[in-house]
Coordinates of C-alpha atoms and ligand atoms in Angstrom, one line a residue:
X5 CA -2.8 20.8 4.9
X6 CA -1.6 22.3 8.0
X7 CA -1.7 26.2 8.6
X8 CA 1.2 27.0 9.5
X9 CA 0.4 30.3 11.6
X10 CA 3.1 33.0 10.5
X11 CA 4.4 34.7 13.3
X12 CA 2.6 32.9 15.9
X13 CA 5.4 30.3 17.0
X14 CA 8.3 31.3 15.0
X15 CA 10.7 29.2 16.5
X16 CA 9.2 25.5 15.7
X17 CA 9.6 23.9 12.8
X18 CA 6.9 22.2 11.3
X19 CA 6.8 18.8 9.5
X20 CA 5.4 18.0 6.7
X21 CA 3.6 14.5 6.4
X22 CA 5.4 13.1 3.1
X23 CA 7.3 15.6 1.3
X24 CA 7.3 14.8 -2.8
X25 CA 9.6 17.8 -3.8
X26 CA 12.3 16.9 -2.0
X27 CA 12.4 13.1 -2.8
X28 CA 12.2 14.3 -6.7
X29 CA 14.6 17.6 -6.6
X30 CA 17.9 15.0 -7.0
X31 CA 16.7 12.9 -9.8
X32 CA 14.7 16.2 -12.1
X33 CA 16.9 15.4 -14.5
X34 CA 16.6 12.4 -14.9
X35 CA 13.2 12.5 -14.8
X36 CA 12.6 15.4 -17.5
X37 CA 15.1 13.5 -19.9
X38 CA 13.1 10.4 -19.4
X39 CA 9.9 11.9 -20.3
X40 CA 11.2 13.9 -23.3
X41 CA 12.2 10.7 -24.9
X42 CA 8.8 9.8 -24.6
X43 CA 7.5 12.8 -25.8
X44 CA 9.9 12.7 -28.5
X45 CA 9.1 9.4 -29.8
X46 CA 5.2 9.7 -29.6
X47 CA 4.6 6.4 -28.1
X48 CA 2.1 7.7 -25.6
X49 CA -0.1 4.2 -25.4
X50 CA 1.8 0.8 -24.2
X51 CA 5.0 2.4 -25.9
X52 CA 9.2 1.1 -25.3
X53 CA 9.0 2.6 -21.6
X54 CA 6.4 0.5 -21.0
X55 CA 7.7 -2.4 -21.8
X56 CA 11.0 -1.8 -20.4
X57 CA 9.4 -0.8 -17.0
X58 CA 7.4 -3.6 -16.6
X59 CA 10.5 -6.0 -17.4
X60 CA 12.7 -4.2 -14.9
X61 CA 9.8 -4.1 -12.2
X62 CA 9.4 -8.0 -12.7
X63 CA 12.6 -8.4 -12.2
X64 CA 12.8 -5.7 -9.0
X65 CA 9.7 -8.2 -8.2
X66 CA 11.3 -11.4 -8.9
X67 CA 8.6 -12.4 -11.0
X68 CA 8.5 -13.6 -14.2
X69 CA 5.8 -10.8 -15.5
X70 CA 4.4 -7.6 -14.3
X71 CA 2.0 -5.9 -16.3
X72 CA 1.5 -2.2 -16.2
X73 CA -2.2 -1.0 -15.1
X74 CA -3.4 2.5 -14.6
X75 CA -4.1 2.1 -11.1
X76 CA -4.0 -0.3 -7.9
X77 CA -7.7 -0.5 -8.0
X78 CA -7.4 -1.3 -11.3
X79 CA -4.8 -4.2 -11.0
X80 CA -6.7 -5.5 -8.3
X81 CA -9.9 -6.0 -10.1
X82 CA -7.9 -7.2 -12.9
X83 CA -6.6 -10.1 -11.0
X84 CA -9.6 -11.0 -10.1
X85 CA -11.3 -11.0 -13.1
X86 CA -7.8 -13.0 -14.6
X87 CA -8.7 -15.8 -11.8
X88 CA -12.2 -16.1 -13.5
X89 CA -13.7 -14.8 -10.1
X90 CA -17.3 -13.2 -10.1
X91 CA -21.2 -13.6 -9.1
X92 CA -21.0 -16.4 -6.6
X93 CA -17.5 -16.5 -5.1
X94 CA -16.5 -15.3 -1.9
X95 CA -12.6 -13.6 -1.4
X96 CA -11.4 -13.3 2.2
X97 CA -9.5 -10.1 2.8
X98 CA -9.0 -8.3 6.2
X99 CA -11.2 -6.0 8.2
X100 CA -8.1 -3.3 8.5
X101 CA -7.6 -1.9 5.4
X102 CA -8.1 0.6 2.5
X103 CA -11.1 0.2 0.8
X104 CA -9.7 -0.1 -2.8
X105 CA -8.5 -3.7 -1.1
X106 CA -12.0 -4.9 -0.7
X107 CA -14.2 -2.6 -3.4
X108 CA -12.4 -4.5 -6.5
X109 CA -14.0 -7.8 -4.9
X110 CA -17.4 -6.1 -5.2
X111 CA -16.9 -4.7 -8.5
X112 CA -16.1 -8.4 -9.9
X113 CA -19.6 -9.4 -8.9
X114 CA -17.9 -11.4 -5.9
X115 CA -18.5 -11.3 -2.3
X116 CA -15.8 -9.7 0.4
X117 CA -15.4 -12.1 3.2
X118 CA -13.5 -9.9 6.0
X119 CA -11.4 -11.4 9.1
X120 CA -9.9 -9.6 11.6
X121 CA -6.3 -8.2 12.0
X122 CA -3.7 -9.4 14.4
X123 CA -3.1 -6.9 17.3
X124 CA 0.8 -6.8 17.0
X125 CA 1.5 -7.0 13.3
X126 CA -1.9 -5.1 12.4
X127 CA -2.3 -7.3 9.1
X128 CA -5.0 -10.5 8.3
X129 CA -4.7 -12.8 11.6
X130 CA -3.8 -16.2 9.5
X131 CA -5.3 -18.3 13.2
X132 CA -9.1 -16.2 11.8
X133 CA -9.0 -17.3 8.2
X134 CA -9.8 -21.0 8.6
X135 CA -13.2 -20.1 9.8
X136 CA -14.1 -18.2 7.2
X137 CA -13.5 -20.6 4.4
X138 CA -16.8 -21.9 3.2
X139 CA -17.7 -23.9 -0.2
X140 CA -17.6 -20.6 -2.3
X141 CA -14.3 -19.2 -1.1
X142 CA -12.0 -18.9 -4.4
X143 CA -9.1 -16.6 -3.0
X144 CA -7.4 -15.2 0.2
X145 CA -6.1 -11.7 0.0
X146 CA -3.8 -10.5 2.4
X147 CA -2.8 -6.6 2.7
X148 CA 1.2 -6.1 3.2
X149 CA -0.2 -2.8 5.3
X150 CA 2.1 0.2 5.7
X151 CA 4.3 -2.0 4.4
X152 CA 4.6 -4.3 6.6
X153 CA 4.3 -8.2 4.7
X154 CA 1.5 -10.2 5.6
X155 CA 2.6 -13.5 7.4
X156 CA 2.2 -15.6 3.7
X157 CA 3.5 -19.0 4.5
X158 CA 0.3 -20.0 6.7
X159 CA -2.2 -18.2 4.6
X160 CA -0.6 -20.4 1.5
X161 CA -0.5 -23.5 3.7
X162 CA -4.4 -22.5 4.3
X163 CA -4.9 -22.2 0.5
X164 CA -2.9 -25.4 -0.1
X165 CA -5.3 -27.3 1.8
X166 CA -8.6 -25.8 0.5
X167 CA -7.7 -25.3 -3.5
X168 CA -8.0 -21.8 -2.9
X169 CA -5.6 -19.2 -5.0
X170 CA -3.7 -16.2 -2.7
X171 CA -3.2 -12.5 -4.2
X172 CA -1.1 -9.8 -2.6
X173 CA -2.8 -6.3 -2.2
X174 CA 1.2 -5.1 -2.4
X175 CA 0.0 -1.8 -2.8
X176 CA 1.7 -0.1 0.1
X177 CA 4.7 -2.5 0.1
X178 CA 7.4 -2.4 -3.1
X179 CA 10.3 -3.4 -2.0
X180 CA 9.5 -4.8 1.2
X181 CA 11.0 -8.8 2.6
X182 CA 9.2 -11.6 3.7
X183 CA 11.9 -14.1 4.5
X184 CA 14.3 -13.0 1.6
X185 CA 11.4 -13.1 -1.0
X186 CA 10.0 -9.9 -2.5
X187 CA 6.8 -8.8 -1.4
X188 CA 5.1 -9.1 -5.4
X189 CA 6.7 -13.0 -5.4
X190 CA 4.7 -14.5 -2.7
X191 CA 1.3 -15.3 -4.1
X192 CA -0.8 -16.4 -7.5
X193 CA -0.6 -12.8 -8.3
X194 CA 0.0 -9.6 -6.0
X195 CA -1.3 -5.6 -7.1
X196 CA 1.1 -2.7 -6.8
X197 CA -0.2 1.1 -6.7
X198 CA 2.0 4.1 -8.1
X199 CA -0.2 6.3 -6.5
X200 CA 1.8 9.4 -6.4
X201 CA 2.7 9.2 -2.4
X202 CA 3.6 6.1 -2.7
X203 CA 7.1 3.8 -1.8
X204 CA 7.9 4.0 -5.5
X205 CA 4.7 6.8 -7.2
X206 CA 3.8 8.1 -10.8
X207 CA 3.1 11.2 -11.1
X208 CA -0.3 10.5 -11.3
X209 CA -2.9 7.1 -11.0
X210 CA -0.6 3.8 -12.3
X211 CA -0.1 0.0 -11.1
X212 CA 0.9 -2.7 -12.0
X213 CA 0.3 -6.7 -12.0
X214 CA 3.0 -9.2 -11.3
X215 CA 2.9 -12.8 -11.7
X216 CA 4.8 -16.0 -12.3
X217 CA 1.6 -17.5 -14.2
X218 CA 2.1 -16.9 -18.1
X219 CA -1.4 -17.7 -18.9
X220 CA -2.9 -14.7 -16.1
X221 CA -0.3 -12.5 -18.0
X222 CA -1.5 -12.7 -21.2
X223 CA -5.4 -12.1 -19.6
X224 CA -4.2 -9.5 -18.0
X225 CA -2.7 -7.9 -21.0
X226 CA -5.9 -8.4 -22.9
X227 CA -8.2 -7.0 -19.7
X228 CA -6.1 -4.0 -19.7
X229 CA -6.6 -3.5 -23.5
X230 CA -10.1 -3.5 -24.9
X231 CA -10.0 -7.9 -24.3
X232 CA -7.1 -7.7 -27.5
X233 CA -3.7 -7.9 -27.8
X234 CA -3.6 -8.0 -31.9
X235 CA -5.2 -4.7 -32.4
X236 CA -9.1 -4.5 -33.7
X237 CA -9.4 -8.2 -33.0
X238 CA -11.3 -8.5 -29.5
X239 CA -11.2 -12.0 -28.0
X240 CA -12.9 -11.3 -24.8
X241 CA -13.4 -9.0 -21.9
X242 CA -11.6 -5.8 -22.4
X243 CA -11.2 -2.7 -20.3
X244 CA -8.9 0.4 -21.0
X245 CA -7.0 0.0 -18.0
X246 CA -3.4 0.6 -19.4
X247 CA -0.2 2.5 -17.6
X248 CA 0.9 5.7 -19.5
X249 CA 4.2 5.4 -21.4
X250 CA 4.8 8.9 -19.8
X251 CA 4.2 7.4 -16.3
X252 CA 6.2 4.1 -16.8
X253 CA 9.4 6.2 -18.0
X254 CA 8.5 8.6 -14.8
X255 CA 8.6 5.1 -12.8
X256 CA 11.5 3.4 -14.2
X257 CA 14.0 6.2 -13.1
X258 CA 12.1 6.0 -10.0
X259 CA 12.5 2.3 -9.8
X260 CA 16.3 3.1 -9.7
X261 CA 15.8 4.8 -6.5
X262 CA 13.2 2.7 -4.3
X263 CA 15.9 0.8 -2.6
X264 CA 17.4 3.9 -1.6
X265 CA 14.1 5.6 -0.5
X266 CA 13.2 2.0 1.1
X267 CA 16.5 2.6 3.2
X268 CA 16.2 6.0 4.1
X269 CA 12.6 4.9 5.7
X270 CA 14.0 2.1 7.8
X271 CA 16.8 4.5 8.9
X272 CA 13.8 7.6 10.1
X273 CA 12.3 4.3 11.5
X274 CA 14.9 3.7 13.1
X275 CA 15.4 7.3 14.5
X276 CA 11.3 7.3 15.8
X277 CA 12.2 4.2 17.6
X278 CA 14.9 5.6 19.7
X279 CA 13.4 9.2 20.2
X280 CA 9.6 7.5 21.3
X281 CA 11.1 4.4 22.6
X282 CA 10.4 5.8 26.5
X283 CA 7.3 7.6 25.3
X284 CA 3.2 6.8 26.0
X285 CA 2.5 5.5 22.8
X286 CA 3.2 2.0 21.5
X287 CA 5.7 1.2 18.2
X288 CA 5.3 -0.6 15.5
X289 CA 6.0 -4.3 15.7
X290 CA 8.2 -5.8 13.6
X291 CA 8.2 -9.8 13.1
X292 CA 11.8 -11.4 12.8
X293 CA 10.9 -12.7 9.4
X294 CA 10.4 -9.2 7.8
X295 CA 11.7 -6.3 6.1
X296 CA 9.0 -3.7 6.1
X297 CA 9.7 -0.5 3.9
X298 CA 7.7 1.8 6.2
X299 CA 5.2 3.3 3.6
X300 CA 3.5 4.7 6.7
X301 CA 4.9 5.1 10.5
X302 CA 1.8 3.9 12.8
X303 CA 1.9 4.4 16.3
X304 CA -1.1 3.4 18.8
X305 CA -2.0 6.1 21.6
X306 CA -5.5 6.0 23.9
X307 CA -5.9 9.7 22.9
X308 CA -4.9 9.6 19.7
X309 CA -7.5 12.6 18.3
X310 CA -5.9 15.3 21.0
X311 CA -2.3 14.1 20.2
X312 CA -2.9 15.0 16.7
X313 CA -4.1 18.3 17.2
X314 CA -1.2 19.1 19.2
X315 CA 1.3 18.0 17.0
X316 CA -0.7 19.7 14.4
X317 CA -0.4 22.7 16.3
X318 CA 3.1 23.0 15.7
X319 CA 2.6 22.2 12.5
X320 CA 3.6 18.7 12.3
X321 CA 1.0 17.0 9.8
X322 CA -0.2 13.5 11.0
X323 CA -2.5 10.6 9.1
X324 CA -5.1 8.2 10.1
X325 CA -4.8 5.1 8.0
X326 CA -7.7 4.3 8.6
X327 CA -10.0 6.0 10.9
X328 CA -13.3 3.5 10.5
X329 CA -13.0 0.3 10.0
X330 CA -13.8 -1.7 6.2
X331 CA -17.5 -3.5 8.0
X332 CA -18.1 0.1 9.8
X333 CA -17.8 1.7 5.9
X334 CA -21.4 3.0 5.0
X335 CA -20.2 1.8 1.3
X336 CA -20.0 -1.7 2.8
X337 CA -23.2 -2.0 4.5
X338 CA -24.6 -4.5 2.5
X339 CA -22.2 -6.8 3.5
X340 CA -23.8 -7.3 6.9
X341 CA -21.7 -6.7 9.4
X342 CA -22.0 -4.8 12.7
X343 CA -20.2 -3.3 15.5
X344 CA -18.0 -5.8 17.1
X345 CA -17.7 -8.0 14.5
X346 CA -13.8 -7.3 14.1
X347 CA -12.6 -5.9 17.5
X348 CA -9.2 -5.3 17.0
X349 CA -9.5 -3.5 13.8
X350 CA -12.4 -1.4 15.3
X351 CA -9.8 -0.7 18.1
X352 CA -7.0 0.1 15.8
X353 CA -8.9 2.7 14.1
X354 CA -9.6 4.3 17.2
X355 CA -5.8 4.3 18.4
X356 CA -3.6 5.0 15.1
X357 CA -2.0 7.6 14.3
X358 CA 0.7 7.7 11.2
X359 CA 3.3 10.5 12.0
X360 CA 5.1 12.1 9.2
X361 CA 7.3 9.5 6.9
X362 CA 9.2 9.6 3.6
X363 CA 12.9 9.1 2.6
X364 CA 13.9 13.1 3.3
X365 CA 12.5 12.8 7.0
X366 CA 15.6 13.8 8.9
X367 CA 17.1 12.5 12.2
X368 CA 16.2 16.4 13.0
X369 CA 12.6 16.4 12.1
X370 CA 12.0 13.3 14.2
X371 CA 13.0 15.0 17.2
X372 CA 10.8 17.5 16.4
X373 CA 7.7 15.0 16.3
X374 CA 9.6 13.2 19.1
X375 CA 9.4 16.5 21.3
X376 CA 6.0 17.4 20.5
X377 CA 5.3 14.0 21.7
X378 CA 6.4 14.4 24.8
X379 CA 5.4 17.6 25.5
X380 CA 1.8 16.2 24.8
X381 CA 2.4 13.2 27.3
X382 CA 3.7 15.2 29.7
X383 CA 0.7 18.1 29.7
X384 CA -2.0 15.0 29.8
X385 CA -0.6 12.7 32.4
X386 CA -1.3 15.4 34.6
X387 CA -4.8 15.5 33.2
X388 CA -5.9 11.8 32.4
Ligands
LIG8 C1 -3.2 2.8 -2.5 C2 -3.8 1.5 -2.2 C3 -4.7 0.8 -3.1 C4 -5.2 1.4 -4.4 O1 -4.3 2.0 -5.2 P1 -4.7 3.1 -6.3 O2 -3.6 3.2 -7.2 O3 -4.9 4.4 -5.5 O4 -6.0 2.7 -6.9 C5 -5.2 -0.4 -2.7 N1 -4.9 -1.0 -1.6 C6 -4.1 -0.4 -0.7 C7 -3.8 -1.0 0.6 C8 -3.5 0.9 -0.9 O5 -2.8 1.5 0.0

């Protein structure tokens, strides 16, 4: 977190990065009431909110089934191990990411295959997946990052051709449009995280699995729990990988809001676009056929490190999502790749910077970033 020096600069305002009281201070309430219920009734495991939760974020999803997980990770791996994928496969996923994208692959016994990412749009590069298809490949997995969708009607096309299934790591986009359709609805099966920070979070670790497939449903629910769905008969693999009660009743008044959130995003989106538009630092792209629900708000400078330590001067707390690219990981070593294998997500990591984003970020606040911005453009044109 950012020290905030007391005294030092008393007249700016800092910023905080995402800002998790304010989003839930309007819907306590709610909240508390829809916990006590849960409380009340004692259905702590797989209990009514649950079940209602996952039937109203299917719906959100346009889905025919989502089943609650306790993480993203988690309904990641699960999807994988739903698809029958293990030792011997190979799953292309994109160099630019987080690693819980490609660390599920691994943890299935399968093999991350990583292509590039697309300079503009900063997601998979559908021209780079071709090439990586080889005998072994079972799935593709595109990353809708920041919240921005992948673009899923090549990568399917792709698939099509090569008998290959497609998940969505949807982690960092509920809500968010790819040509009308719901990010969730455009693949085999797609993986949601409730991380707290999230577009719609828990409070806590929870995800969730949606799909239109009713035989990868009922796995799924099985996977989650101990491989059984009549209880003390286990009819295969099992895991305890379920979703709280107390968390799904946390998310389902949540769930109620996202669109709102989603909007209020677009709108500080909206604000960073006019404030930086004449600026030194290049702006998100969006592609015609999207709707992204800005999870994150990237921008791409040269000197990205001493931007961010002059915005965090004035307090104004900033991300890197992510600062080393997935082949440059130590923890994916063993893969085999090196330096220069991936050159525009090596670049990206070197030039992001995510400024601060969430749905209380006010048209006030942006200036703030906005002016800190160009005070720091200003200061090192003269230097650079
Ligand atoms: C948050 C996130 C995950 C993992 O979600 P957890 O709930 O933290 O396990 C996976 N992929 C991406 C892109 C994410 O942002």
């Amino acid at each position: 977190m950012t020290d905030l020096k007391a005294g030092s600069s008393s007249e700016l305002k800092g910023v905080p990065f995402v800002d998790l009281s304010a989003e839930h201070q309007p819907i306590n309430d709610e909240i508390r009431a829809a916990v006590n219920a849960v409380i009340d009734r004692g259905d702590f495991i797989l209990g009514e909110a649950t079940a209602r939760f996952e039937s109203d974020f299917a719906s959100y999803c346009g889905t025919a089934h989502a089943l609650g997980v306790d993480s993203g990770f988690s309904a990641l791996e699960l999807i994988l191990r739903a698809f029958g994928i293990g030792p011997g496969d190979e799953v292309i996923t994109v160099a630019n990411t987080f690693y819980s994208t490609v660390r599920p692959i691994e943890v299935v016994g399968a093999t991350p295959v990583l292509v590039d990412a697309d300079p503009e749009l900063r997601n998979i590069d559908p021209n780079l997946i071709e090439s990586a298809i080889t005998a072994s490949t079972k799935a593709i997995l595109p990353v809708h990052l920041y919240g921005h969708p992948a673009d899923m009607a090549p990568i399917r096309e792709l698939a099509d051709a090569h008998g290959l299934h497609v998940f969505e790591d949807a982690c960092q986009a509920h809500g968010s449009l790819y040509r009308g359709a719901r990010a969730g609805s455009l693949s085999d099966a797609a993986a949601f995280s409730f991380y707290p920070s999230k577009n719609l979070g828990a409070f806590g670790d929870a995800g969730i699995v949606v799909t239109d497939n009713p035989d990868v449903a009922d796995r799924i629910r099985a996977l989650r729990n101990l491989g059984s769905v009549v209880k003390y008969q286990h009819e295969g693999d099992g895991f305890n990988r379920r979703l709280d009660t107390i968390q799904a009743a946390v998310l389902g008044v949540k769930l109620r809001h996202l669109d709102g959130h989603n909007q209020a995003r677009r709108e500080a989106a909206s604000y960073y676009r006019d404030a930086l538009a004449e600026l030194d630092v290049a702006l998100p792209t969006v592609a015609e056929w999207a709707e992204p629900v800005y999870h994150l708000y990237v921008i791409e400078t040269a000197n990205r490190d001493a931007l961010a330590h002059a915005l965090g001067e004035r307090g104004i707390q900033t991300g890197i999502h992510y600062p080393v690219a997935i082949h440059l990981q130590p923890a994916f070593r063993s893969l085999g790749y090196q330096a220069g294998d991936f050159p525009v997500s090596e670049e990206l990591a070197g030039r992001i910077l995510s400024l601060p984003m969430h749905p209380n970020l006010a048209c006030s606040d942006v200036a703030v970033v906005a002016d800190a911005v160009r005070d720091f453009s200003t200061t090192s044109a003269t230097v650079s």
